[in-house]
Amino acid sequence: MPIVKINVLEEAKNLTQPFLVVDLAEIDDFAARLFVSEGMVAWHKHIDQEQLFLVIDGELALESEWGNTMLRSGEMAVVPKAVTHRCGSAARTTALVFERRFFSNRQNGQRRLFVLKGAGEIKPVSIGATALSLKEPAVAHKLTTVDDLALSVIRYEGETEEHLCSQGSELFLVQQDRLTLGTELGTVTLGRGEMTVIPQAASCRIQAPESAVVLLASKE
């Protein structure tokens, strides 16, 4: 099956209802889900899974019992299990949420019914700011995790050696400039806001004419 390019902003144009969640990609037992925000959702919590919110375009207010934060384009934050939260925006905002596709309690019983109010902090992570500090190209720098899915930032320049996705599927989401991924399943060129998933056991070679910044989602 050939690899597929997904344009997040183009897919968001099809969403006319705020907070209607649509699956865009699967990374093994995790999903990258798209939604648009306009207004505010009700307070709620998830006792079975963590959630990672990534803003693609606009600004997303993330409020929780651990405090409030504002996420802007290229920023993300993880809401742990059982932390009561809500999100929203005054203007239309496009965002992705990364979460497990199956409830973790059905896999290993790891649930959390409650947390101590104010016991932690939900901190935003900037992909672009971290990318500026990267010295070596093609070396992944882990930003955060959501359950056992790792989110890393990589800067590519020129052509890389062949890379094998041995641990599982890998999602590539371009944050800056463009690059080309060549695999035995086909070749795809990605620009800002576009992504693709390379399945487990497939290999790829990456070419970046400029300095491309990529968010990589892969199992730990």
PDB file of C-alpha atoms in Angstrom:
ATOM      1  CA  MET A   1       0.000   0.000   0.000  1.00  0.00           C
ATOM      2  CA  PRO A   2       1.572   3.339  -1.042  1.00  0.00           C
ATOM      3  CA  ILE A   3       2.284   6.002   1.549  1.00  0.00           C
ATOM      4  CA  VAL A   4      -0.192   8.881   1.583  1.00  0.00           C
ATOM      5  CA  LYS A   5       0.340  12.629   2.021  1.00  0.00           C
ATOM      6  CA  ILE A   6      -2.107  14.313   4.390  1.00  0.00           C
ATOM      7  CA  ASN A   7      -2.535  18.092   4.313  1.00  0.00           C
ATOM      8  CA  VAL A   8      -3.812  19.043   7.761  1.00  0.00           C
ATOM      9  CA  LEU A   9      -5.048  22.526   6.833  1.00  0.00           C
ATOM     10  CA  GLU A  10      -6.873  21.248   3.751  1.00  0.00           C
ATOM     11  CA  GLU A  11      -8.546  18.516   5.797  1.00  0.00           C
ATOM     12  CA  ALA A  12      -9.601  21.132   8.359  1.00  0.00           C
ATOM     13  CA  LYS A  13     -11.511  23.049   5.678  1.00  0.00           C
ATOM     14  CA  ASN A  14     -13.951  20.134   5.528  1.00  0.00           C
ATOM     15  CA  LEU A  15     -14.830  20.505   9.210  1.00  0.00           C
ATOM     16  CA  THR A  16     -17.792  22.837   9.601  1.00  0.00           C
ATOM     17  CA  GLN A  17     -18.632  21.857  13.173  1.00  0.00           C
ATOM     18  CA  PRO A  18     -16.284  22.868  16.023  1.00  0.00           C
ATOM     19  CA  PHE A  19     -14.790  20.039  18.107  1.00  0.00           C
ATOM     20  CA  LEU A  20     -15.887  17.312  15.725  1.00  0.00           C
ATOM     21  CA  VAL A  21     -12.886  14.956  15.904  1.00  0.00           C
ATOM     22  CA  VAL A  22     -11.693  13.170  12.740  1.00  0.00           C
ATOM     23  CA  ASP A  23      -8.930  10.551  12.590  1.00  0.00           C
ATOM     24  CA  LEU A  24      -6.199  11.607  10.157  1.00  0.00           C
ATOM     25  CA  ALA A  25      -3.492   9.015  10.785  1.00  0.00           C
ATOM     26  CA  GLU A  26      -2.668   5.949  12.862  1.00  0.00           C
ATOM     27  CA  ILE A  27       0.667   5.269  14.513  1.00  0.00           C
ATOM     28  CA  ASP A  28       0.182   1.655  15.531  1.00  0.00           C
ATOM     29  CA  ASP A  29      -2.280   1.806  18.474  1.00  0.00           C
ATOM     30  CA  PHE A  30      -2.223   5.629  18.587  1.00  0.00           C
ATOM     31  CA  ALA A  31      -4.124   8.143  16.464  1.00  0.00           C
ATOM     32  CA  ALA A  32      -3.515  11.685  15.266  1.00  0.00           C
ATOM     33  CA  ARG A  33      -6.973  13.266  15.373  1.00  0.00           C
ATOM     34  CA  LEU A  34      -7.963  16.572  13.824  1.00  0.00           C
ATOM     35  CA  PHE A  35     -10.412  19.102  15.207  1.00  0.00           C
ATOM     36  CA  VAL A  36     -11.188  22.790  14.820  1.00  0.00           C
ATOM     37  CA  SER A  37     -11.877  24.923  17.858  1.00  0.00           C
ATOM     38  CA  GLU A  38     -14.260  27.860  18.114  1.00  0.00           C
ATOM     39  CA  GLY A  39     -15.827  28.409  21.512  1.00  0.00           C
ATOM     40  CA  MET A  40     -15.145  26.262  24.583  1.00  0.00           C
ATOM     41  CA  VAL A  41     -15.888  22.622  25.409  1.00  0.00           C
ATOM     42  CA  ALA A  42     -17.241  21.521  28.803  1.00  0.00           C
ATOM     43  CA  TRP A  43     -14.975  20.495  31.668  1.00  0.00           C
ATOM     44  CA  HIS A  44     -14.093  16.786  31.554  1.00  0.00           C
ATOM     45  CA  LYS A  45     -11.318  14.285  32.243  1.00  0.00           C
ATOM     46  CA  HIS A  46     -10.006  10.971  30.891  1.00  0.00           C
ATOM     47  CA  ILE A  47      -9.136   8.298  33.426  1.00  0.00           C
ATOM     48  CA  ASP A  48      -7.821   5.849  30.832  1.00  0.00           C
ATOM     49  CA  GLN A  49      -5.441   7.873  28.676  1.00  0.00           C
ATOM     50  CA  GLU A  50      -3.295  10.936  28.292  1.00  0.00           C
ATOM     51  CA  GLN A  51      -3.918  13.476  25.526  1.00  0.00           C
ATOM     52  CA  LEU A  52      -1.464  15.661  23.639  1.00  0.00           C
ATOM     53  CA  PHE A  53      -2.768  18.845  22.010  1.00  0.00           C
ATOM     54  CA  LEU A  54      -0.783  20.342  19.102  1.00  0.00           C
ATOM     55  CA  VAL A  55      -1.845  23.633  17.509  1.00  0.00           C
ATOM     56  CA  ILE A  56      -1.418  23.773  13.736  1.00  0.00           C
ATOM     57  CA  ASP A  57      -2.939  27.199  13.124  1.00  0.00           C
ATOM     58  CA  GLY A  58      -4.366  29.752  15.562  1.00  0.00           C
ATOM     59  CA  GLU A  59      -4.383  29.817  19.364  1.00  0.00           C
ATOM     60  CA  LEU A  60      -5.879  27.266  21.760  1.00  0.00           C
ATOM     61  CA  ALA A  61      -6.611  27.998  25.416  1.00  0.00           C
ATOM     62  CA  LEU A  62      -5.995  24.903  27.545  1.00  0.00           C
ATOM     63  CA  GLU A  63      -7.521  25.217  31.017  1.00  0.00           C
ATOM     64  CA  SER A  64      -7.123  22.621  33.759  1.00  0.00           C
ATOM     65  CA  GLU A  65      -7.231  22.115  37.513  1.00  0.00           C
ATOM     66  CA  TRP A  66      -3.423  22.431  37.331  1.00  0.00           C
ATOM     67  CA  GLY A  67      -3.598  25.889  35.770  1.00  0.00           C
ATOM     68  CA  ASN A  68      -4.161  27.508  32.377  1.00  0.00           C
ATOM     69  CA  THR A  69      -1.925  27.888  29.334  1.00  0.00           C
ATOM     70  CA  MET A  70      -2.223  29.246  25.807  1.00  0.00           C
ATOM     71  CA  LEU A  71      -0.931  27.145  22.934  1.00  0.00           C
ATOM     72  CA  ARG A  72       0.042  28.864  19.697  1.00  0.00           C
ATOM     73  CA  SER A  73       0.960  27.484  16.275  1.00  0.00           C
ATOM     74  CA  GLY A  74       3.742  24.916  16.634  1.00  0.00           C
ATOM     75  CA  GLU A  75       3.213  24.472  20.381  1.00  0.00           C
ATOM     76  CA  MET A  76       1.865  21.441  22.229  1.00  0.00           C
ATOM     77  CA  ALA A  77       1.091  20.212  25.733  1.00  0.00           C
ATOM     78  CA  VAL A  78       0.127  16.920  27.386  1.00  0.00           C
ATOM     79  CA  VAL A  79      -2.868  16.542  29.707  1.00  0.00           C
ATOM     80  CA  PRO A  80      -2.239  13.587  32.062  1.00  0.00           C
ATOM     81  CA  LYS A  81      -4.849  11.024  33.025  1.00  0.00           C
ATOM     82  CA  ALA A  82      -7.581  12.199  35.415  1.00  0.00           C
ATOM     83  CA  VAL A  83      -6.691  15.902  35.162  1.00  0.00           C
ATOM     84  CA  THR A  84      -9.927  17.841  34.675  1.00  0.00           C
ATOM     85  CA  HIS A  85      -9.566  20.164  31.694  1.00  0.00           C
ATOM     86  CA  ARG A  86     -11.205  21.943  28.811  1.00  0.00           C
ATOM     87  CA  CYS A  87      -9.982  23.712  25.681  1.00  0.00           C
ATOM     88  CA  GLY A  88     -11.281  26.387  23.348  1.00  0.00           C
ATOM     89  CA  SER A  89     -10.600  29.532  21.371  1.00  0.00           C
ATOM     90  CA  ALA A  90     -12.222  32.834  20.468  1.00  0.00           C
ATOM     91  CA  ALA A  91     -11.380  32.435  16.764  1.00  0.00           C
ATOM     92  CA  ARG A  92     -11.262  29.333  14.578  1.00  0.00           C
ATOM     93  CA  THR A  93      -8.182  27.266  15.438  1.00  0.00           C
ATOM     94  CA  THR A  94      -6.893  24.063  13.857  1.00  0.00           C
ATOM     95  CA  ALA A  95      -5.338  21.478  16.168  1.00  0.00           C
ATOM     96  CA  LEU A  96      -4.351  17.832  16.434  1.00  0.00           C
ATOM     97  CA  VAL A  97      -4.821  15.592  19.441  1.00  0.00           C
ATOM     98  CA  PHE A  98      -2.589  12.532  19.824  1.00  0.00           C
ATOM     99  CA  GLU A  99      -4.043   9.765  21.970  1.00  0.00           C
ATOM    100  CA  ARG A 100      -4.308   6.015  22.236  1.00  0.00           C
ATOM    101  CA  ARG A 101      -6.945   4.488  19.979  1.00  0.00           C
ATOM    102  CA  PHE A 102      -7.843   1.841  22.581  1.00  0.00           C
ATOM    103  CA  PHE A 103      -8.490   2.420  26.277  1.00  0.00           C
ATOM    104  CA  SER A 104      -5.398   1.536  28.264  1.00  0.00           C
ATOM    105  CA  ASN A 105      -7.436  -0.180  31.008  1.00  0.00           C
ATOM    106  CA  ARG A 106      -8.449  -2.790  28.440  1.00  0.00           C
ATOM    107  CA  GLN A 107      -4.761  -3.468  27.865  1.00  0.00           C
ATOM    108  CA  ASN A 108      -3.065  -3.303  31.250  1.00  0.00           C
ATOM    109  CA  GLY A 109      -5.442  -1.838  33.827  1.00  0.00           C
ATOM    110  CA  GLN A 110      -3.472   1.399  34.290  1.00  0.00           C
ATOM    111  CA  ARG A 111      -6.223   3.843  35.184  1.00  0.00           C
ATOM    112  CA  ARG A 112      -6.167   6.980  37.313  1.00  0.00           C
ATOM    113  CA  LEU A 113      -9.460   8.006  38.910  1.00  0.00           C
ATOM    114  CA  PHE A 114      -8.289  11.301  40.402  1.00  0.00           C
ATOM    115  CA  VAL A 115      -5.275  13.563  40.899  1.00  0.00           C
ATOM    116  CA  LEU A 116      -4.434  16.114  43.556  1.00  0.00           C
ATOM    117  CA  LYS A 117      -5.504  19.580  42.484  1.00  0.00           C
ATOM    118  CA  GLY A 118      -2.495  21.762  41.744  1.00  0.00           C
ATOM    119  CA  ALA A 119      -0.084  18.828  42.160  1.00  0.00           C
ATOM    120  CA  GLY A 120       1.430  19.336  38.735  1.00  0.00           C
ATOM    121  CA  GLU A 121       1.728  21.738  35.835  1.00  0.00           C
ATOM    122  CA  ILE A 122       0.810  21.521  32.164  1.00  0.00           C
ATOM    123  CA  LYS A 123       3.670  23.152  30.272  1.00  0.00           C
ATOM    124  CA  PRO A 124       3.643  24.156  26.592  1.00  0.00           C
ATOM    125  CA  VAL A 125       6.472  22.883  24.404  1.00  0.00           C
ATOM    126  CA  SER A 126       7.551  24.870  21.336  1.00  0.00           C
ATOM    127  CA  ILE A 127       8.701  22.789  18.369  1.00  0.00           C
ATOM    128  CA  GLY A 128      10.242  25.785  16.576  1.00  0.00           C
ATOM    129  CA  ALA A 129      12.132  27.099  19.604  1.00  0.00           C
ATOM    130  CA  THR A 130      13.629  23.674  20.281  1.00  0.00           C
ATOM    131  CA  ALA A 131      14.578  23.232  16.618  1.00  0.00           C
ATOM    132  CA  LEU A 132      16.691  26.413  16.756  1.00  0.00           C
ATOM    133  CA  SER A 133      18.938  24.780  19.355  1.00  0.00           C
ATOM    134  CA  LEU A 134      19.569  21.605  17.338  1.00  0.00           C
ATOM    135  CA  LYS A 135      23.173  21.420  16.179  1.00  0.00           C
ATOM    136  CA  GLU A 136      23.278  18.098  14.295  1.00  0.00           C
ATOM    137  CA  PRO A 137      20.902  17.319  11.420  1.00  0.00           C
ATOM    138  CA  ALA A 138      18.922  14.069  11.281  1.00  0.00           C
ATOM    139  CA  VAL A 139      19.187  13.524  15.061  1.00  0.00           C
ATOM    140  CA  ALA A 140      15.898  13.230  16.950  1.00  0.00           C
ATOM    141  CA  HIS A 141      15.418  15.329  20.100  1.00  0.00           C
ATOM    142  CA  LYS A 142      12.550  14.056  22.264  1.00  0.00           C
ATOM    143  CA  LEU A 143      10.132  16.783  23.319  1.00  0.00           C
ATOM    144  CA  THR A 144       7.552  14.862  25.337  1.00  0.00           C
ATOM    145  CA  THR A 145       5.531  11.652  25.495  1.00  0.00           C
ATOM    146  CA  VAL A 146       1.843  10.831  25.575  1.00  0.00           C
ATOM    147  CA  ASP A 147       1.500   7.423  27.218  1.00  0.00           C
ATOM    148  CA  ASP A 148       4.258   5.508  25.370  1.00  0.00           C
ATOM    149  CA  LEU A 149       4.193   7.551  22.159  1.00  0.00           C
ATOM    150  CA  ALA A 150       7.226   9.828  21.869  1.00  0.00           C
ATOM    151  CA  LEU A 151       7.091  13.200  20.112  1.00  0.00           C
ATOM    152  CA  SER A 152      10.471  14.400  18.826  1.00  0.00           C
ATOM    153  CA  VAL A 153      11.778  17.219  16.669  1.00  0.00           C
ATOM    154  CA  ILE A 154      14.339  16.659  13.901  1.00  0.00           C
ATOM    155  CA  ARG A 155      16.107  19.053  11.554  1.00  0.00           C
ATOM    156  CA  TYR A 156      17.007  17.696   8.125  1.00  0.00           C
ATOM    157  CA  GLU A 157      19.534  19.113   5.678  1.00  0.00           C
ATOM    158  CA  GLY A 158      20.558  17.418   2.442  1.00  0.00           C
ATOM    159  CA  GLU A 159      20.130  13.642   2.055  1.00  0.00           C
ATOM    160  CA  THR A 160      20.084  11.143   4.899  1.00  0.00           C
ATOM    161  CA  GLU A 161      21.158   7.539   5.018  1.00  0.00           C
ATOM    162  CA  GLU A 162      18.453   4.887   4.772  1.00  0.00           C
ATOM    163  CA  HIS A 163      16.383   4.627   7.951  1.00  0.00           C
ATOM    164  CA  LEU A 164      14.446   1.500   8.967  1.00  0.00           C
ATOM    165  CA  CYS A 165      11.253   1.856  11.031  1.00  0.00           C
ATOM    166  CA  SER A 166      12.082  -1.161  13.156  1.00  0.00           C
ATOM    167  CA  GLN A 167      10.224  -0.286  16.377  1.00  0.00           C
ATOM    168  CA  GLY A 168       6.874   0.559  14.790  1.00  0.00           C
ATOM    169  CA  SER A 169       5.154   3.026  12.490  1.00  0.00           C
ATOM    170  CA  GLU A 170       6.496   6.596  12.365  1.00  0.00           C
ATOM    171  CA  LEU A 171       4.552   9.778  11.618  1.00  0.00           C
ATOM    172  CA  PHE A 172       6.380  12.701   9.971  1.00  0.00           C
ATOM    173  CA  LEU A 173       4.735  16.145  10.233  1.00  0.00           C
ATOM    174  CA  VAL A 174       6.614  19.011   8.566  1.00  0.00           C
ATOM    175  CA  GLN A 175       6.802  22.215  10.598  1.00  0.00           C
ATOM    176  CA  GLN A 176       9.115  24.251   8.368  1.00  0.00           C
ATOM    177  CA  ASP A 177      10.183  24.187   4.687  1.00  0.00           C
ATOM    178  CA  ARG A 178       9.823  20.903   2.775  1.00  0.00           C
ATOM    179  CA  LEU A 179      11.356  17.504   2.296  1.00  0.00           C
ATOM    180  CA  THR A 180      11.001  14.344   0.219  1.00  0.00           C
ATOM    181  CA  LEU A 181      10.665  10.862   1.705  1.00  0.00           C
ATOM    182  CA  GLY A 182      11.625   7.989  -0.553  1.00  0.00           C
ATOM    183  CA  THR A 183      10.517   4.480   0.390  1.00  0.00           C
ATOM    184  CA  GLU A 184       9.918   1.117  -1.257  1.00  0.00           C
ATOM    185  CA  LEU A 185       6.214   2.040  -0.986  1.00  0.00           C
ATOM    186  CA  GLY A 186       6.605   5.222  -3.009  1.00  0.00           C
ATOM    187  CA  THR A 187       7.930   8.768  -2.756  1.00  0.00           C
ATOM    188  CA  VAL A 188       6.157  11.743  -1.210  1.00  0.00           C
ATOM    189  CA  THR A 189       7.086  15.422  -0.887  1.00  0.00           C
ATOM    190  CA  LEU A 190       5.808  17.210   2.201  1.00  0.00           C
ATOM    191  CA  GLY A 191       5.510  20.923   2.957  1.00  0.00           C
ATOM    192  CA  ARG A 192       4.519  22.767   6.112  1.00  0.00           C
ATOM    193  CA  GLY A 193       1.391  21.280   7.700  1.00  0.00           C
ATOM    194  CA  GLU A 194       1.627  18.058   5.679  1.00  0.00           C
ATOM    195  CA  MET A 195       2.315  14.608   7.101  1.00  0.00           C
ATOM    196  CA  THR A 196       2.628  10.948   6.290  1.00  0.00           C
ATOM    197  CA  VAL A 197       3.066   7.643   8.146  1.00  0.00           C
ATOM    198  CA  ILE A 198       5.829   5.165   7.329  1.00  0.00           C
ATOM    199  CA  PRO A 199       4.712   1.685   8.451  1.00  0.00           C
ATOM    200  CA  GLN A 200       6.762  -0.657  10.614  1.00  0.00           C
ATOM    201  CA  ALA A 201       9.525  -2.570   8.802  1.00  0.00           C
ATOM    202  CA  ALA A 202       9.597  -0.062   5.937  1.00  0.00           C
ATOM    203  CA  SER A 203      12.729   1.971   5.247  1.00  0.00           C
ATOM    204  CA  CYS A 204      13.007   5.540   4.029  1.00  0.00           C
ATOM    205  CA  ARG A 205      15.567   8.033   2.807  1.00  0.00           C
ATOM    206  CA  ILE A 206      14.974  11.758   3.315  1.00  0.00           C
ATOM    207  CA  GLN A 207      16.062  14.685   1.154  1.00  0.00           C
ATOM    208  CA  ALA A 208      15.703  18.296   2.312  1.00  0.00           C
ATOM    209  CA  PRO A 209      16.885  21.070  -0.042  1.00  0.00           C
ATOM    210  CA  GLU A 210      16.847  23.606   2.798  1.00  0.00           C
ATOM    211  CA  SER A 211      16.695  23.154   6.590  1.00  0.00           C
ATOM    212  CA  ALA A 212      13.423  21.287   7.168  1.00  0.00           C
ATOM    213  CA  VAL A 213      11.991  20.930  10.678  1.00  0.00           C
ATOM    214  CA  VAL A 214       9.888  17.837  11.338  1.00  0.00           C
ATOM    215  CA  LEU A 215       7.810  16.555  14.237  1.00  0.00           C
ATOM    216  CA  LEU A 216       8.260  12.793  14.559  1.00  0.00           C
ATOM    217  CA  ALA A 217       5.734  10.620  16.432  1.00  0.00           C
ATOM    218  CA  SER A 218       6.882   7.063  17.185  1.00  0.00           C
ATOM    219  CA  LYS A 219       6.534   4.401  19.878  1.00  0.00           C
ATOM    220  CA  GLU A 220       9.172   4.428  22.611  1.00  0.00           C
TER     221      GLU A 220
END
